């Protein structure tokens, strides 16, 4: 009876003590990390804390430096806020990262703190927050086993085997063609890469054209609306168009028949005209020179270059005595002079 009373008293005492500390999670576990006399608190926000519990370890480079003090629902209602108590001698940059890790394959969860690739000079201080952007978690072993089970039991392995088998059947005996196809594809992509600037310019031009069309949308809509009337007129004149095309067909038939009938006569006329054309071709520069002399007959253009002055004087001797006997001396009579420039003088 005395033993029972002592046991009951111990249980009540332990329960009272735990309630005074705020719960069993507030009782430090034996063998835990030494947080020292001046620890500081840091809160990390995780999208999923899995089965992490208070009193879990906090490590830096696999060295225990603290413990998880409490886990709460964050203010956004979609993430968890993990408050950690860290030894005051641990120095971390203000932009430190936090990850959820597992000590072994089936071991406990803990929080790992680490420096980022580009650490800042400021230090992680008491009351600091590590946001969601700098926290993550590793895949759970249960998730890996579940995915592996789904893959092996009716998952994608059978499909991969079928795909591999069909690819082998398709490529068997066509290795040369496939290699040539791949070479052509490589050449084509290389050509596209070389003409990248031109393609960009074309796309920019199409963009400007589409923008221009967008600015003229009302005009285009009006054109399309009015196009129906023009199509209606063409539809109403369809019979007239058909008659016109029929008449053109008849005319073309008559023209072809006429050419066929007159072909022999046309060929004979061309043969008869051939000597004349040959003589004209053989005359060369003689014909243009003869035309120059014809327009200035009887004086060619070269005569004007040999006469000094602006006038050409012509003298004519006239015999007025027609009776027999000695002839008197001839009296020269000046004639109107001809101006070489085209006028007349005396």
XYZ file of N, CA and C in Angstrom, residues 76-319:
732
model
N 0.484 33.264 -42.446
C -0.177 33.096 -43.751
C -1.103 31.891 -43.777
N -1.050 31.026 -42.764
C -1.924 29.871 -42.698
C -1.554 28.741 -43.627
N -0.419 28.832 -44.327
C -0.018 27.805 -45.281
C 1.382 27.271 -45.040
N 2.082 27.807 -44.078
C 3.444 27.364 -43.786
C 3.610 27.210 -42.281
N 4.745 26.600 -41.898
C 5.033 26.356 -40.486
C 6.209 27.209 -40.051
N 6.104 27.784 -38.849
C 7.174 28.582 -38.259
C 7.866 27.744 -37.202
N 9.149 27.468 -37.406
C 9.936 26.633 -36.502
C 10.902 27.550 -35.747
N 10.699 27.658 -34.434
C 11.568 28.479 -33.588
C 12.673 27.595 -33.019
N 13.927 28.026 -33.206
C 15.087 27.235 -32.790
C 15.898 28.021 -31.763
N 16.432 27.308 -30.817
C 17.323 27.869 -29.802
C 18.737 27.415 -30.139
N 19.631 28.401 -30.386
C 20.962 28.123 -30.922
C 22.005 28.633 -29.951
N 23.089 27.904 -29.850
C 24.198 28.287 -28.990
C 24.743 29.642 -29.430
N 25.000 30.512 -28.449
C 25.424 31.872 -28.757
C 26.772 31.960 -29.424
N 27.603 30.921 -29.340
C 28.921 30.965 -29.964
C 28.889 30.650 -31.458
N 27.729 30.228 -31.965
C 27.615 29.866 -33.378
C 27.403 31.140 -34.184
N 28.253 31.369 -35.154
C 28.158 32.555 -36.010
C 27.738 32.127 -37.414
N 26.639 32.673 -37.860
C 26.116 32.398 -39.197
C 25.791 33.720 -39.887
N 25.894 33.788 -41.232
C 25.526 35.025 -41.932
C 24.033 35.283 -41.837
N 23.656 36.554 -41.986
C 22.242 36.931 -41.858
C 21.366 36.285 -42.916
N 21.939 35.892 -44.061
C 21.151 35.236 -45.108
C 21.352 33.726 -45.102
N 21.496 33.148 -43.900
C 21.693 31.702 -43.761
C 20.478 30.941 -44.276
N 20.708 29.678 -44.667
C 19.654 28.805 -45.172
C 19.352 27.716 -44.142
N 18.117 27.206 -44.199
C 17.686 26.131 -43.296
C 17.080 25.006 -44.118
N 17.462 23.761 -43.788
C 16.949 22.593 -44.495
C 16.528 21.533 -43.490
N 15.501 20.782 -43.838
C 15.081 19.636 -43.045
C 15.813 18.405 -43.555
N 16.497 17.724 -42.666
C 17.244 16.534 -43.047
C 16.930 15.385 -42.100
N 17.444 14.222 -42.459
C 17.208 13.008 -41.690
C 18.556 12.407 -41.334
N 18.698 12.031 -40.068
C 19.994 11.561 -39.594
C 20.416 10.252 -40.239
N 19.475 9.404 -40.582
C 19.772 8.133 -41.235
C 18.559 7.729 -42.051
N 18.606 6.509 -42.614
C 17.515 6.070 -43.472
C 16.184 6.090 -42.750
N 16.163 5.644 -41.518
C 14.937 5.652 -40.715
C 15.140 6.456 -39.436
N 16.107 7.381 -39.455
C 16.421 8.131 -38.255
C 15.512 9.337 -38.060
N 15.863 10.149 -37.052
C 15.055 11.303 -36.696
C 15.321 12.469 -37.628
N 14.375 13.401 -37.631
C 14.511 14.622 -38.419
C 15.243 15.674 -37.600
N 15.970 16.544 -38.301
C 16.610 17.671 -37.634
C 16.720 18.825 -38.626
N 17.007 19.996 -38.125
C 17.144 21.196 -38.943
C 18.622 21.476 -39.133
N 19.030 21.636 -40.382
C 20.419 21.964 -40.690
C 20.507 23.421 -41.135
N 21.380 24.184 -40.509
C 21.651 25.562 -40.888
C 22.949 25.611 -41.670
N 22.964 26.439 -42.721
C 24.137 26.475 -43.580
C 24.271 27.869 -44.179
N 25.487 28.195 -44.595
C 25.743 29.482 -45.243
C 25.399 29.386 -46.727
N 24.891 30.452 -47.331
C 24.555 30.439 -48.758
C 25.825 30.566 -49.601
N 25.723 30.417 -50.921
C 26.913 30.581 -51.770
C 27.516 31.979 -51.687
N 26.677 32.992 -51.478
C 27.168 34.371 -51.379
C 26.756 34.944 -50.020
N 27.481 34.610 -48.969
C 27.097 35.097 -47.639
C 27.353 36.591 -47.491
N 26.544 37.217 -46.655
C 26.711 38.638 -46.353
C 27.588 38.773 -45.104
N 28.030 39.985 -44.872
C 28.915 40.216 -43.709
C 28.131 40.274 -42.403
N 26.850 40.653 -42.455
C 26.058 40.736 -41.225
C 25.838 39.341 -40.643
N 25.648 39.271 -39.323
C 25.495 38.005 -38.622
C 24.037 37.720 -38.316
N 23.710 36.451 -38.229
C 22.379 36.016 -37.832
C 22.209 36.323 -36.343
N 21.243 37.189 -36.020
C 21.085 37.677 -34.655
C 19.833 37.096 -34.020
N 19.659 37.391 -32.731
C 18.503 36.922 -31.968
C 17.228 37.521 -32.558
N 16.198 36.663 -32.758
C 14.917 37.102 -33.311
C 14.882 37.153 -34.821
N 15.929 36.692 -35.502
C 15.964 36.724 -36.965
C 14.995 35.707 -37.549
N 14.532 35.992 -38.789
C 13.624 35.108 -39.514
C 14.311 34.616 -40.779
N 14.160 33.351 -41.062
C 14.633 32.754 -42.320
C 13.400 32.494 -43.170
N 13.210 33.218 -44.286
C 11.967 33.097 -45.057
C 11.904 31.800 -45.844
N 10.746 31.595 -46.499
C 10.533 30.376 -47.282
C 11.514 30.254 -48.433
N 11.983 31.409 -48.963
C 12.885 31.363 -50.106
C 14.216 30.718 -49.761
N 14.568 30.671 -48.463
C 15.858 30.118 -48.065
C 15.698 28.843 -47.240
N 14.557 28.159 -47.375
C 14.348 26.885 -46.688
C 13.843 25.854 -47.687
N 14.130 24.597 -47.426
C 13.604 23.497 -48.228
C 13.735 22.218 -47.422
N 13.382 21.120 -48.049
C 13.492 19.829 -47.385
C 13.922 18.790 -48.393
N 14.577 17.751 -47.916
C 14.985 16.638 -48.757
C 13.827 15.653 -48.922
N 13.817 14.863 -49.981
C 12.741 13.884 -50.160
C 12.725 12.880 -49.009
N 11.533 12.534 -48.579
C 11.363 11.545 -47.520
C 11.582 10.144 -48.069
N 12.121 9.276 -47.213
C 12.339 7.900 -47.627
C 11.013 7.224 -47.956
N 9.935 7.627 -47.242
C 8.628 7.064 -47.540
C 8.179 7.479 -48.952
N 8.474 8.739 -49.303
C 8.108 9.202 -50.649
C 8.898 8.453 -51.719
N 10.186 8.217 -51.444
C 11.001 7.485 -52.419
C 10.485 6.064 -52.588
N 10.192 5.391 -51.456
C 9.675 4.024 -51.536
C 8.316 3.994 -52.235
N 7.466 4.996 -51.955
C 6.157 5.026 -52.605
C 6.274 5.203 -54.106
N 7.175 6.107 -54.541
C 7.363 6.308 -55.974
C 7.949 5.068 -56.635
N 8.904 4.415 -55.939
C 9.498 3.204 -56.485
C 8.465 2.089 -56.589
N 7.611 1.984 -55.589
C 6.563 0.958 -55.629
C 5.601 1.205 -56.783
N 5.215 2.440 -56.979
C 4.294 2.750 -58.083
C 4.948 2.478 -59.426
N 6.280 2.732 -59.512
C 6.978 2.488 -60.767
C 7.063 1.005 -61.075
N 7.348 0.191 -60.040
C 7.516 -1.238 -60.269
C 6.199 -1.974 -60.411
N 5.162 -1.511 -59.745
C 3.861 -2.188 -59.768
C 2.921 -1.459 -60.718
N 3.040 -1.798 -62.020
C 2.141 -1.207 -62.990
C 2.472 0.226 -63.320
N 3.715 0.651 -63.056
C 4.089 2.020 -63.348
C 4.588 2.175 -64.768
N 5.707 2.927 -64.934
C 6.186 3.248 -66.269
C 7.217 2.304 -66.822
N 7.611 1.261 -66.066
C 8.647 0.369 -66.567
C 8.156 -0.388 -67.799
N 6.945 -0.918 -67.729
C 6.400 -1.627 -68.880
C 6.292 -0.745 -70.104
N 5.850 0.489 -69.899
C 5.757 1.416 -71.028
C 7.121 1.724 -71.612
N 8.142 1.876 -70.727
C 9.492 2.134 -71.228
C 10.007 0.965 -72.051
N 9.718 -0.248 -71.607
C 10.133 -1.417 -72.378
C 9.449 -1.449 -73.742
N 8.147 -1.149 -73.773
C 7.417 -1.140 -75.036
C 7.950 -0.061 -75.968
N 8.227 1.117 -75.404
C 8.754 2.213 -76.223
C 10.119 1.843 -76.799
N 10.976 1.242 -75.960
C 12.302 0.830 -76.428
C 12.200 -0.219 -77.523
N 11.291 -1.170 -77.333
C 11.112 -2.225 -78.332
C 10.634 -1.648 -79.670
N 9.668 -0.744 -79.635
C 9.153 -0.159 -80.876
C 10.198 0.726 -81.556
N 10.994 1.440 -80.758
C 12.067 2.250 -81.354
C 13.097 1.370 -82.044
N 13.434 0.262 -81.434
C 14.385 -0.658 -82.060
C 13.838 -1.205 -83.374
N 12.551 -1.527 -83.400
C 11.945 -2.009 -84.637
C 11.938 -0.933 -85.717
N 11.662 0.297 -85.314
C 11.589 1.388 -86.303
C 12.964 1.737 -86.861
N 14.005 1.657 -86.027
C 15.338 2.060 -86.465
C 16.131 0.929 -87.093
N 15.693 -0.307 -86.922
C 16.445 -1.449 -87.445
C 16.466 -1.400 -88.968
N 17.648 -1.405 -89.541
C 17.806 -1.359 -90.996
C 17.730 0.039 -91.579
N 17.433 1.046 -90.788
C 17.315 2.424 -91.274
C 18.358 3.332 -90.625
N 19.464 2.735 -90.206
C 20.460 3.544 -89.515
C 21.010 4.647 -90.406
N 21.257 4.339 -91.691
C 21.807 5.340 -92.602
C 20.842 6.496 -92.804
N 19.551 6.170 -92.999
C 18.562 7.228 -93.204
C 18.401 8.083 -91.948
N 18.391 7.425 -90.786
C 18.247 8.181 -89.540
C 19.446 9.088 -89.325
N 20.644 8.565 -89.609
C 21.857 9.391 -89.469
C 21.802 10.575 -90.430
N 21.344 10.321 -91.664
C 21.216 11.422 -92.625
C 20.176 12.436 -92.169
N 19.069 11.929 -91.615
C 18.045 12.830 -91.101
C 18.595 13.700 -89.983
N 19.320 13.095 -89.060
C 19.888 13.871 -87.966
C 20.891 14.900 -88.480
N 21.675 14.518 -89.506
C 22.619 15.477 -90.100
C 21.889 16.639 -90.737
N 20.789 16.341 -91.461
C 20.011 17.411 -92.086
C 19.365 18.308 -91.042
N 18.886 17.693 -89.965
C 18.303 18.496 -88.888
C 19.349 19.403 -88.261
N 20.558 18.862 -88.073
C 21.638 19.682 -87.520
C 21.986 20.824 -88.467
N 22.043 20.539 -89.773
C 22.321 21.608 -90.751
C 21.203 22.641 -90.746
N 19.967 22.170 -90.671
C 18.827 23.092 -90.667
C 18.851 23.995 -89.447
N 19.090 23.400 -88.278
C 19.144 24.225 -87.062
C 20.327 25.182 -87.105
N 21.462 24.727 -87.687
C 22.589 25.633 -87.835
C 22.261 26.803 -88.753
N 21.540 26.519 -89.849
C 21.117 27.609 -90.728
C 20.171 28.572 -90.034
N 19.259 28.022 -89.250
C 18.355 28.908 -88.505
C 19.127 29.767 -87.511
N 20.116 29.156 -86.849
C 20.915 29.929 -85.902
C 21.702 31.029 -86.608
N 22.216 30.718 -87.831
C 22.975 31.728 -88.568
C 22.082 32.867 -89.059
N 20.813 32.558 -89.338
C 19.878 33.601 -89.816
C 19.002 34.125 -88.696
N 19.489 33.993 -87.478
C 18.678 34.400 -86.335
C 18.314 35.877 -86.404
N 19.286 36.719 -86.766
C 19.013 38.155 -86.829
C 17.949 38.459 -87.878
N 18.044 37.782 -89.045
C 17.030 38.000 -90.085
C 15.659 37.542 -89.607
N 15.622 36.402 -88.926
C 14.338 35.901 -88.428
C 13.757 36.877 -87.403
N 14.630 37.421 -86.560
C 14.161 38.393 -85.571
C 13.607 39.629 -86.266
N 14.313 40.093 -87.326
C 13.813 41.253 -88.066
C 12.472 40.959 -88.724
N 12.330 39.750 -89.268
C 11.038 39.386 -89.888
C 9.932 39.383 -88.841
N 10.220 38.813 -87.682
C 9.211 38.780 -86.623
C 8.875 40.192 -86.150
N 9.901 41.052 -86.060
C 9.633 42.443 -85.683
C 8.781 43.125 -86.736
N 9.083 42.846 -88.022
C 8.261 43.416 -89.090
C 6.823 42.925 -89.029
N 6.658 41.622 -88.758
C 5.297 41.105 -88.616
C 4.591 41.740 -87.427
N 5.346 41.980 -86.360
C 4.750 42.640 -85.197
C 4.291 44.053 -85.552
N 5.150 44.788 -86.278
C 4.738 46.139 -86.693
C 3.556 46.090 -87.646
N 3.559 45.100 -88.571
C 2.445 44.977 -89.507
C 1.147 44.670 -88.774
N 1.209 43.741 -87.819
C 0.006 43.422 -87.052
C -0.459 44.628 -86.238
N 0.516 45.395 -85.707
C 0.136 46.606 -84.985
C -0.534 47.610 -85.914
N -0.020 47.725 -87.152
C -0.649 48.627 -88.127
C -2.058 48.157 -88.467
N -2.199 46.827 -88.653
C -3.541 46.301 -88.912
C -4.470 46.558 -87.725
N -3.895 46.413 -86.508
C -4.718 46.676 -85.330
C -5.171 48.117 -85.271
N -4.298 49.062 -85.696
C -4.699 50.467 -85.712
C -5.703 50.783 -86.806
N -5.734 49.957 -87.858
C -6.694 50.172 -88.966
C -7.845 49.186 -88.892
N -8.140 48.710 -87.707
C -9.191 47.690 -87.579
C -10.543 48.204 -88.055
N -10.852 49.469 -87.769
C -12.145 50.010 -88.206
C -12.224 50.065 -89.726
N -11.124 50.501 -90.376
C -11.123 50.557 -91.838
C -11.261 49.159 -92.433
N -10.530 48.199 -91.844
C -10.615 46.824 -92.354
C -12.024 46.270 -92.151
N -12.624 46.573 -90.993
C -14.003 46.113 -90.759
C -14.964 46.734 -91.766
N -14.769 48.046 -92.051
C -15.623 48.692 -93.053
C -15.437 48.088 -94.430
N -14.178 47.775 -94.786
C -13.914 47.147 -96.079
C -14.599 45.794 -96.173
N -14.487 44.998 -95.122
C -15.132 43.686 -95.145
C -16.649 43.808 -95.207
N -17.193 44.820 -94.501
C -18.643 45.007 -94.544
C -19.108 45.406 -95.940
N -18.329 46.271 -96.605
C -18.715 46.725 -97.945
C -18.360 45.718 -99.021
N -17.527 44.755 -98.691
C -17.138 43.767 -99.690
C -18.308 42.896 -100.114
N -19.269 42.748 -99.227
C -20.429 41.932 -99.580
C -21.200 42.500 -100.758
N -21.322 43.854 -100.831
C -22.029 44.470 -101.959
C -21.308 44.226 -103.270
N -19.967 44.350 -103.259
C -19.220 44.088 -104.482
C -19.349 42.641 -104.927
N -19.317 41.718 -103.967
C -19.490 40.308 -104.328
C -20.883 40.065 -104.891
N -21.873 40.758 -104.366
C -23.234 40.604 -104.881
C -23.326 41.092 -106.325
N -22.639 42.227 -106.630
C -22.646 42.730 -108.006
C -22.001 41.718 -108.940
N -20.860 41.123 -108.505
C -20.216 40.117 -109.336
C -21.116 38.902 -109.530
N -21.830 38.536 -108.483
C -22.749 37.402 -108.612
C -23.876 37.721 -109.582
N -24.387 38.964 -109.540
C -25.462 39.344 -110.463
C -24.971 39.381 -111.904
N -23.696 39.718 -112.127
C -23.147 39.798 -113.478
C -22.502 38.486 -113.916
N -22.802 37.418 -113.202
C -22.141 36.153 -113.516
C -22.456 35.690 -114.932
N -23.708 35.788 -115.354
C -24.072 35.331 -116.706
C -23.368 36.168 -117.756
N -23.257 37.492 -117.518
C -22.565 38.345 -118.485
C -21.083 37.969 -118.566
N -20.479 37.664 -117.411
C -19.093 37.245 -117.424
C -18.925 35.931 -118.173
N -19.850 35.024 -117.993
C -19.776 33.741 -118.684
C -19.877 33.947 -120.195
N -20.814 34.827 -120.643
C -20.951 35.103 -122.079
C -19.681 35.754 -122.626
N -19.088 36.676 -121.834
C -17.858 37.333 -122.289
C -16.739 36.325 -122.448
N -16.588 35.418 -121.470
C -15.540 34.418 -121.561
C -15.793 33.462 -122.720
N -17.070 33.136 -122.974
C -17.399 32.273 -124.110
C -17.045 32.958 -125.419
N -17.360 34.277 -125.519
C -17.026 35.034 -126.735
C -15.513 35.120 -126.918
N -14.788 35.309 -125.834
C -13.325 35.341 -125.934
C -12.791 33.994 -126.407
N -13.402 32.920 -125.930
C -12.972 31.596 -126.379
C -13.218 31.431 -127.878
N -14.381 31.899 -128.345
C -14.686 31.821 -129.781
C -13.713 32.674 -130.590
N -13.430 33.906 -130.055
C -12.500 34.788 -130.761
C -11.115 34.176 -130.846
N -10.661 33.577 -129.768
C -9.351 32.950 -129.798
C -9.320 31.788 -130.782
N -10.434 31.041 -130.874
C -10.490 29.961 -131.850
C -10.417 30.483 -133.273
N -11.144 31.585 -133.565
C -11.096 32.182 -134.913
C -9.698 32.698 -135.215
N -9.066 33.364 -134.210
C -7.721 33.897 -134.430
C -6.737 32.766 -134.716
N -6.837 31.674 -133.989
C -5.942 30.534 -134.222
C -6.184 29.951 -135.597
N -7.448 29.835 -136.004
C -7.758 29.288 -137.327
C -7.242 30.209 -138.433
N -7.369 31.531 -138.210
C -6.880 32.487 -139.212
C -5.363 32.392 -139.362
N -4.666 32.328 -138.231
C -3.203 32.214 -138.291
C -2.795 30.921 -138.979
N -3.501 29.842 -138.675
C -3.157 28.571 -139.305
C -3.382 28.619 -140.814
N -4.475 29.273 -141.261
C -4.782 29.345 -142.694
C -3.813 30.254 -143.439
N -3.408 31.368 -142.805
C -2.526 32.334 -143.480
C -1.057 32.072 -143.188
N -0.745 30.968 -142.581
C 0.632 30.706 -142.203
C 1.537 30.596 -143.416
N 1.101 29.856 -144.457
C 1.949 29.682 -145.634
C 2.203 31.009 -146.331
N 1.129 31.833 -146.483
C 1.309 33.133 -147.139
C 2.217 34.039 -146.311
N 2.077 34.019 -144.995
C 2.915 34.861 -144.150
C 4.378 34.438 -144.244
N 4.620 33.144 -144.288
C 5.993 32.658 -144.420
C 6.579 33.055 -145.766
N 5.752 32.974 -146.833
C 6.237 33.366 -148.163
C 6.556 34.855 -148.218
N 5.706 35.696 -147.598
C 5.981 37.136 -147.566
C 7.266 37.444 -146.823
N 7.510 36.747 -145.741
C 8.738 36.972 -144.980
C 9.951 36.561 -145.797
N 9.847 35.439 -146.560
C 10.946 35.016 -147.424
C 11.196 36.049 -148.509
N 10.117 36.624 -149.066
C 10.284 37.639 -150.112
C 10.883 38.925 -149.552
N 10.585 39.251 -148.309
C 11.103 40.467 -147.697
C 12.543 40.298 -147.227
N 13.011 39.101 -147.182
C 14.345 38.832 -146.638
C 15.463 39.493 -147.440
N 15.501 39.473 -148.801
C 16.591 40.161 -149.525
C 16.642 41.650 -149.247
N 15.475 42.301 -149.190
C 15.443 43.739 -148.915
C 16.024 44.049 -147.554
N 15.655 43.280 -146.579
C 16.182 43.495 -145.236
C 17.684 43.243 -145.182
N 18.150 42.246 -145.962
C 19.582 41.967 -145.977
C 20.352 43.125 -146.599
N 19.824 43.708 -147.695
C 20.492 44.849 -148.322
C 20.517 46.054 -147.395
N 19.426 46.288 -146.673
C 19.419 47.391 -145.712
C 20.460 47.160 -144.619
N 20.603 45.918 -144.196
C 21.594 45.617 -143.184
C 23.006 45.787 -143.729
N 23.218 45.409 -145.019
C 24.549 45.533 -145.612
C 24.929 46.978 -145.877
N 23.947 47.864 -146.072
C 24.270 49.270 -146.354
C 25.003 49.929 -145.201
N 24.797 49.471 -144.002
C 25.548 49.973 -142.863
C 25.362 51.467 -142.657
N 26.501 52.210 -142.645
C 26.481 53.647 -142.416
C 26.211 54.434 -143.698
N 26.148 53.759 -144.857
C 25.912 54.491 -146.112
C 24.526 55.121 -146.143
N 23.547 54.418 -145.627
C 22.178 54.942 -145.670
C 22.032 56.218 -144.848
N 22.533 56.295 -143.598
C 22.432 57.572 -142.864
C 23.182 58.712 -143.547
N 24.362 58.420 -144.132
C 25.103 59.470 -144.826
C 24.343 59.956 -146.046
N 23.725 59.053 -146.792
C 22.933 59.462 -147.961
C 21.748 60.320 -147.549
N 21.151 60.031 -146.436
C 20.035 60.845 -145.949
C 20.509 62.252 -145.613
N 21.737 62.396 -145.055
C 22.260 63.732 -144.777
C 22.438 64.528 -146.064
N 22.967 63.915 -147.135
C 23.163 64.608 -148.407
C 21.842 64.922 -149.078
N 20.855 64.073 -148.932
C 19.552 64.285 -149.565
C 18.876 65.541 -149.047
N 19.017 65.822 -147.757
C 18.353 66.981 -147.180
C 19.040 68.291 -147.550
N 20.333 68.278 -147.934
C 21.065 69.516 -148.260
C 21.532 69.538 -149.720
N 20.949 68.688 -150.572
C 21.355 68.606 -151.975
C 21.215 69.966 -152.654
N 22.165 70.452 -153.462
C 23.324 69.724 -153.971
C 24.564 69.933 -153.126
N 24.445 70.654 -152.008
C 25.616 70.975 -151.202
C 25.613 70.084 -149.951
N 26.681 69.375 -149.774
C 26.764 68.609 -148.533
C 27.140 69.507 -147.361
N 27.048 68.994 -146.185
C 27.388 69.788 -145.007
C 28.865 70.156 -144.973
N 29.718 69.364 -145.592
C 31.155 69.661 -145.560
C 31.500 70.935 -146.313
N 30.661 71.376 -147.303
C 30.939 72.597 -148.068
C 30.907 73.808 -147.155
N 29.985 73.830 -146.211
C 29.842 74.987 -145.342
C 31.082 75.192 -144.488
N 31.793 74.127 -144.143
C 33.007 74.273 -143.348
C 34.133 74.903 -144.142
N 34.127 74.820 -145.514
C 35.207 75.388 -146.328
C 34.970 76.820 -146.745
N 33.853 77.441 -146.427
C 33.521 78.824 -146.829
C 33.649 79.710 -145.625
N 34.425 80.779 -145.761
C 34.616 81.718 -144.681
C 33.466 82.721 -144.660
N 33.127 83.165 -143.509
C 32.071 84.166 -143.376
C 30.731 83.527 -143.144
N 29.722 84.414 -143.086
C 28.372 83.946 -142.802
C 27.508 83.828 -144.038
N 28.065 84.243 -145.258
C 27.220 84.272 -146.456
C 27.899 83.497 -147.573
N 27.101 82.937 -148.409
C 27.566 82.226 -149.602
C 27.089 83.006 -150.823
N 28.016 83.647 -151.600
C 27.665 84.478 -152.763
C 27.689 83.628 -154.024
N 26.661 83.731 -154.837
C 26.545 83.006 -156.095
C 26.463 84.047 -157.219
N 27.318 83.927 -158.206
C 27.329 84.841 -159.363
C 26.928 84.064 -160.609
N 26.100 84.735 -161.423
C 25.595 84.114 -162.646
C 25.886 85.040 -163.824
N 26.539 84.553 -164.892
C 26.832 85.337 -166.106
C 25.700 85.113 -167.109
N 25.031 86.182 -167.579
C 23.876 86.126 -168.485
C 24.262 86.791 -169.804
N 24.079 86.144 -170.950
C 24.311 86.700 -172.298
C 22.964 87.115 -172.874
